[in-house]
XYZ file of N, CA, C and O in Angstrom:
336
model
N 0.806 -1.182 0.000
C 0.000 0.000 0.000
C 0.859 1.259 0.000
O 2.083 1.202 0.111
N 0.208 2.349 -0.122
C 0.997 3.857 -0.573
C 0.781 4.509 1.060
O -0.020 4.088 1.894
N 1.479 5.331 1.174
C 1.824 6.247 2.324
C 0.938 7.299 1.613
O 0.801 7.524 0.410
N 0.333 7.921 2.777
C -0.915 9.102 3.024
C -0.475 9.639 4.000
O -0.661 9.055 5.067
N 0.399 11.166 4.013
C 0.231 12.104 4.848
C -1.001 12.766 5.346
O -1.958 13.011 4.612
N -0.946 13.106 6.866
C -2.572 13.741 7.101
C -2.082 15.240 7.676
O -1.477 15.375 8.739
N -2.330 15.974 7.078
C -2.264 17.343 7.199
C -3.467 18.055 7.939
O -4.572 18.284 7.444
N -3.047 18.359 9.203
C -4.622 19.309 9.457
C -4.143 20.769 9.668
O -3.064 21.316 9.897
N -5.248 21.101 9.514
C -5.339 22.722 9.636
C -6.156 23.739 10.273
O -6.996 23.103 10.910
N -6.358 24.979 10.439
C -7.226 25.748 11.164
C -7.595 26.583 9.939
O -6.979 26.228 8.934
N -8.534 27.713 9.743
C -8.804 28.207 8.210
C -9.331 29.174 9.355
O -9.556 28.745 10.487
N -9.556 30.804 8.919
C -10.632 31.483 8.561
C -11.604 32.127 7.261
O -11.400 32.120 6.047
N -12.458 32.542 7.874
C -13.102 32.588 6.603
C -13.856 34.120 6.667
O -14.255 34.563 7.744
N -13.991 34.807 5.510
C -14.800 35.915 5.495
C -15.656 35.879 4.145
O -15.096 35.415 3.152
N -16.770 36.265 4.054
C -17.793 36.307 3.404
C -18.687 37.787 3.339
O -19.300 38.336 4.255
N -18.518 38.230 1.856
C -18.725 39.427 1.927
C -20.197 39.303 0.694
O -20.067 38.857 -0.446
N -21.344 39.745 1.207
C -22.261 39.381 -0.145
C -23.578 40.608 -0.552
O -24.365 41.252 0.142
N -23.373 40.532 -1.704
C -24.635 41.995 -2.190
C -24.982 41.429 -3.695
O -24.466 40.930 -4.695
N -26.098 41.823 -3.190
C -27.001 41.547 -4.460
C -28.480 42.285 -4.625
O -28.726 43.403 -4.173
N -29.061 41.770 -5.077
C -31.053 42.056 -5.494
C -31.630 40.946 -5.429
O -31.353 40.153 -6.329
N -32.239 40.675 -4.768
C -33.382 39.747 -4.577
C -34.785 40.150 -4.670
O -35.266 40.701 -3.680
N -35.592 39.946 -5.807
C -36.987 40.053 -6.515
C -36.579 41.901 -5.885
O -37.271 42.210 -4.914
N -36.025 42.518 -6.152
C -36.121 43.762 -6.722
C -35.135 44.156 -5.133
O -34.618 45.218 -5.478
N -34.811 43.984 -4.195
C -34.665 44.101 -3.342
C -33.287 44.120 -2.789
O -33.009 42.926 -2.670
N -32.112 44.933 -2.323
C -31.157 45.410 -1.997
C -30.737 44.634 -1.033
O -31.402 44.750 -0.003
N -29.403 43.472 -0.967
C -29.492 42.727 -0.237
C -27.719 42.826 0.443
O -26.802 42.987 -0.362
N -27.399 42.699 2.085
C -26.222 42.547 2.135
C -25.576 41.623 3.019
O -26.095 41.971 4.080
N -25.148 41.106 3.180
C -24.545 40.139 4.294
C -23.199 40.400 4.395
O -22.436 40.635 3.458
N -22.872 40.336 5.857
C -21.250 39.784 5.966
C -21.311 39.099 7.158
O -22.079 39.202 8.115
N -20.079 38.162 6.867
C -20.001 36.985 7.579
C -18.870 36.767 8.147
O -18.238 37.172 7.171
N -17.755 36.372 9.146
C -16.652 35.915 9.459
C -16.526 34.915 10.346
O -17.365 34.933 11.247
N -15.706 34.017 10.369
C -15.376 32.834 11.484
C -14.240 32.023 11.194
O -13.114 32.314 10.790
N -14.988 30.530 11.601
C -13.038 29.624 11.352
C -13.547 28.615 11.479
O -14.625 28.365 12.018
N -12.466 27.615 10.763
C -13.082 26.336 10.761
C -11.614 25.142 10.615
O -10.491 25.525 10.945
N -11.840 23.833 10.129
C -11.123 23.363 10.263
C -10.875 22.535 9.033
O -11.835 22.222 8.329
N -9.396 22.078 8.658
C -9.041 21.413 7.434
C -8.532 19.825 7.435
O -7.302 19.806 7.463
N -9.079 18.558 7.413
C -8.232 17.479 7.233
C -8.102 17.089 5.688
O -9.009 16.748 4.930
N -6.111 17.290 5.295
C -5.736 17.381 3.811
C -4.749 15.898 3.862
O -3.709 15.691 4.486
N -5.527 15.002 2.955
C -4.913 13.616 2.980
C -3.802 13.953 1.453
O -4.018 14.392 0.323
N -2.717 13.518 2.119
C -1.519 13.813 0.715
C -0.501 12.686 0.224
O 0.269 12.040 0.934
N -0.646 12.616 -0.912
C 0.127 10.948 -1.198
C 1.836 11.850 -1.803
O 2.225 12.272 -2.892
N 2.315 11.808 -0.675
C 3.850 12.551 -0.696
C 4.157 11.768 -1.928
O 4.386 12.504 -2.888
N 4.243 10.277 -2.227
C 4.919 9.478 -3.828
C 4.722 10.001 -4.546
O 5.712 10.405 -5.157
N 3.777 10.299 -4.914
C 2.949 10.618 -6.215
C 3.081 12.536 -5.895
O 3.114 13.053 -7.011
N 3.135 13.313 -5.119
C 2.777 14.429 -5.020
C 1.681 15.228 -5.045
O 1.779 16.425 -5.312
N 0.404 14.578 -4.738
C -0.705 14.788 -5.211
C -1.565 14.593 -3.527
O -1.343 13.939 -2.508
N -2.769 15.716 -4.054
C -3.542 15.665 -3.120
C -4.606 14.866 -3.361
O -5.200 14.794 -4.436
N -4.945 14.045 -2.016
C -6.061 12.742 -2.506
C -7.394 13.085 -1.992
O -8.452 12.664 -2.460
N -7.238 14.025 -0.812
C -8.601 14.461 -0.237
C -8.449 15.322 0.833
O -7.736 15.188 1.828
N -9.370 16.429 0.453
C -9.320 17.586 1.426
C -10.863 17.989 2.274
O -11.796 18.351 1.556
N -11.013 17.937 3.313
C -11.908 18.189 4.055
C -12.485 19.628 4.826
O -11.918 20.167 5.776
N -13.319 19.944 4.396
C -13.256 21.471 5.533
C -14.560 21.843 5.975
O -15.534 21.912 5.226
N -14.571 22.164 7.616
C -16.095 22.384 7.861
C -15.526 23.808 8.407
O -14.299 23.807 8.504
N -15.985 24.680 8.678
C -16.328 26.361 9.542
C -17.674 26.740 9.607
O -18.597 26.243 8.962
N -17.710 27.323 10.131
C -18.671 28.212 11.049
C -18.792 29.732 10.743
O -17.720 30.328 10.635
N -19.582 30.227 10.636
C -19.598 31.712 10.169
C -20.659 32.152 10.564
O -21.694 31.542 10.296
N -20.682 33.350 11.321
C -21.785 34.433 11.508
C -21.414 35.677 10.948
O -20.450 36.044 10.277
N -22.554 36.304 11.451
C -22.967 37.681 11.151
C -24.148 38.679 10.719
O -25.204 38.585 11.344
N -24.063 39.428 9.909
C -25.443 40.552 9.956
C -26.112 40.238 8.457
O -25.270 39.638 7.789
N -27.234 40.428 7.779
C -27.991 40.540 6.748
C -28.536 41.809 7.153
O -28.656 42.080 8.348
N -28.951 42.780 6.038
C -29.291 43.583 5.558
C -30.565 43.663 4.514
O -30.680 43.021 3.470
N -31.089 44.204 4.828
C -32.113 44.388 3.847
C -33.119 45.750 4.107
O -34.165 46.039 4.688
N -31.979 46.426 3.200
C -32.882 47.948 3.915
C -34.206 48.722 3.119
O -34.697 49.838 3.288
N -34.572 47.532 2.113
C -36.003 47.785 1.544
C -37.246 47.762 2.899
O -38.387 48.221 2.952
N -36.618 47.199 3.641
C -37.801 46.340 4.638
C -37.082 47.318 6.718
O -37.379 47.205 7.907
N -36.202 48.046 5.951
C -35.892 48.530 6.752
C -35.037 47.426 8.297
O -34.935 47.497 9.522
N -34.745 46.794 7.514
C -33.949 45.060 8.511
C -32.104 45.734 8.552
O -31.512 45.876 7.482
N -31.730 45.920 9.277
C -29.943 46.041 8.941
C -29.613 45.029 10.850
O -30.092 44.992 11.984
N -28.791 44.577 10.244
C -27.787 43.773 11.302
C -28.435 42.820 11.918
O -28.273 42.538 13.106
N -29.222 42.258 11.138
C -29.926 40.831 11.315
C -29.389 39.717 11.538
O -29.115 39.178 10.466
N -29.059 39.014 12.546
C -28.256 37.748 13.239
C -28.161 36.861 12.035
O -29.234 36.607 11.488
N -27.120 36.367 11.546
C -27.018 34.990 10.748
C -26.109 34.344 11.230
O -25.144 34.750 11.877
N -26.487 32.926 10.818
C -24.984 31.970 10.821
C -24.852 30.934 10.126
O -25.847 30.210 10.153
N -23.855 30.509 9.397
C -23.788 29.546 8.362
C -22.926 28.381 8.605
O -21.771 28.770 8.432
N -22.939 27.009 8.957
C -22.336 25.845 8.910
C -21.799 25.482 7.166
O -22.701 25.507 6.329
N -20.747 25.246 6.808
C -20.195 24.914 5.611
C -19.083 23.587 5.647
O -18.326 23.549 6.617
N -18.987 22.616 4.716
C -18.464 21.422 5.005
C -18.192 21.273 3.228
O -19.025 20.995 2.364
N -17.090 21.494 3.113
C -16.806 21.000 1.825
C -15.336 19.626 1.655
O -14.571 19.236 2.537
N -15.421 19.171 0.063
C -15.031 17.879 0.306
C -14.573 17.833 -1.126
O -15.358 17.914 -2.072
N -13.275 17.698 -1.247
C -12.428 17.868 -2.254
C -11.832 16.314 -2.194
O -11.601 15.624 -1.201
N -11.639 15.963 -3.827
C -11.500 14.171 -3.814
C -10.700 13.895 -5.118
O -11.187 14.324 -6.164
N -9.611 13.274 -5.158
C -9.217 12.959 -5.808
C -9.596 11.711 -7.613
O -9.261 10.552 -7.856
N -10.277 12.591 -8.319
C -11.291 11.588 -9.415
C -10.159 10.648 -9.663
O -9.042 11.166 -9.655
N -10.246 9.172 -9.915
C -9.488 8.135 -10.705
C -9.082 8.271 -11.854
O -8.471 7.356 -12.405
């Protein structure tokens, strides 16, 4: 069998977002931290699989409706894989 380095990590994250929604002026921002497990096949040099979940809060906006600094928070888990 092949040798798999396990790399972990700490990440932050910021999230900055604006748009229109059905006619409507929209803003969010977000910041937090999360965490990385990066599986690495040192032979080959290649990454085989990367893992990451964080956490993020912060405010929404929506000043059609007169809403600014509206509590949010977002769980995120992404999953990066090496195709055959």
């Amino acid at each position: 069998g092949r040798g798999v380095g396990i790399i972990g990590s700490r990440l932050g994250t910021t999230v900055e977002l604006q748009g229109v929604v059905e006619g409507m002026q929209v803003r969010q921002q977000l910041t937090g931290t999360g965490e990385a497990r990066t599986l690495w096949d040192d032979e080959r040099g290649l990454l085989v699989l990367r893992e990451e979940t964080s956490t993020t809060s912060g405010t929404l906006d929506l000043p059609a409706l007169n809403m600014r600094g509206v509590p949010v928070q977002a769980h995120t888990k992404r999953v990066l894989r090496l195709l055959p």
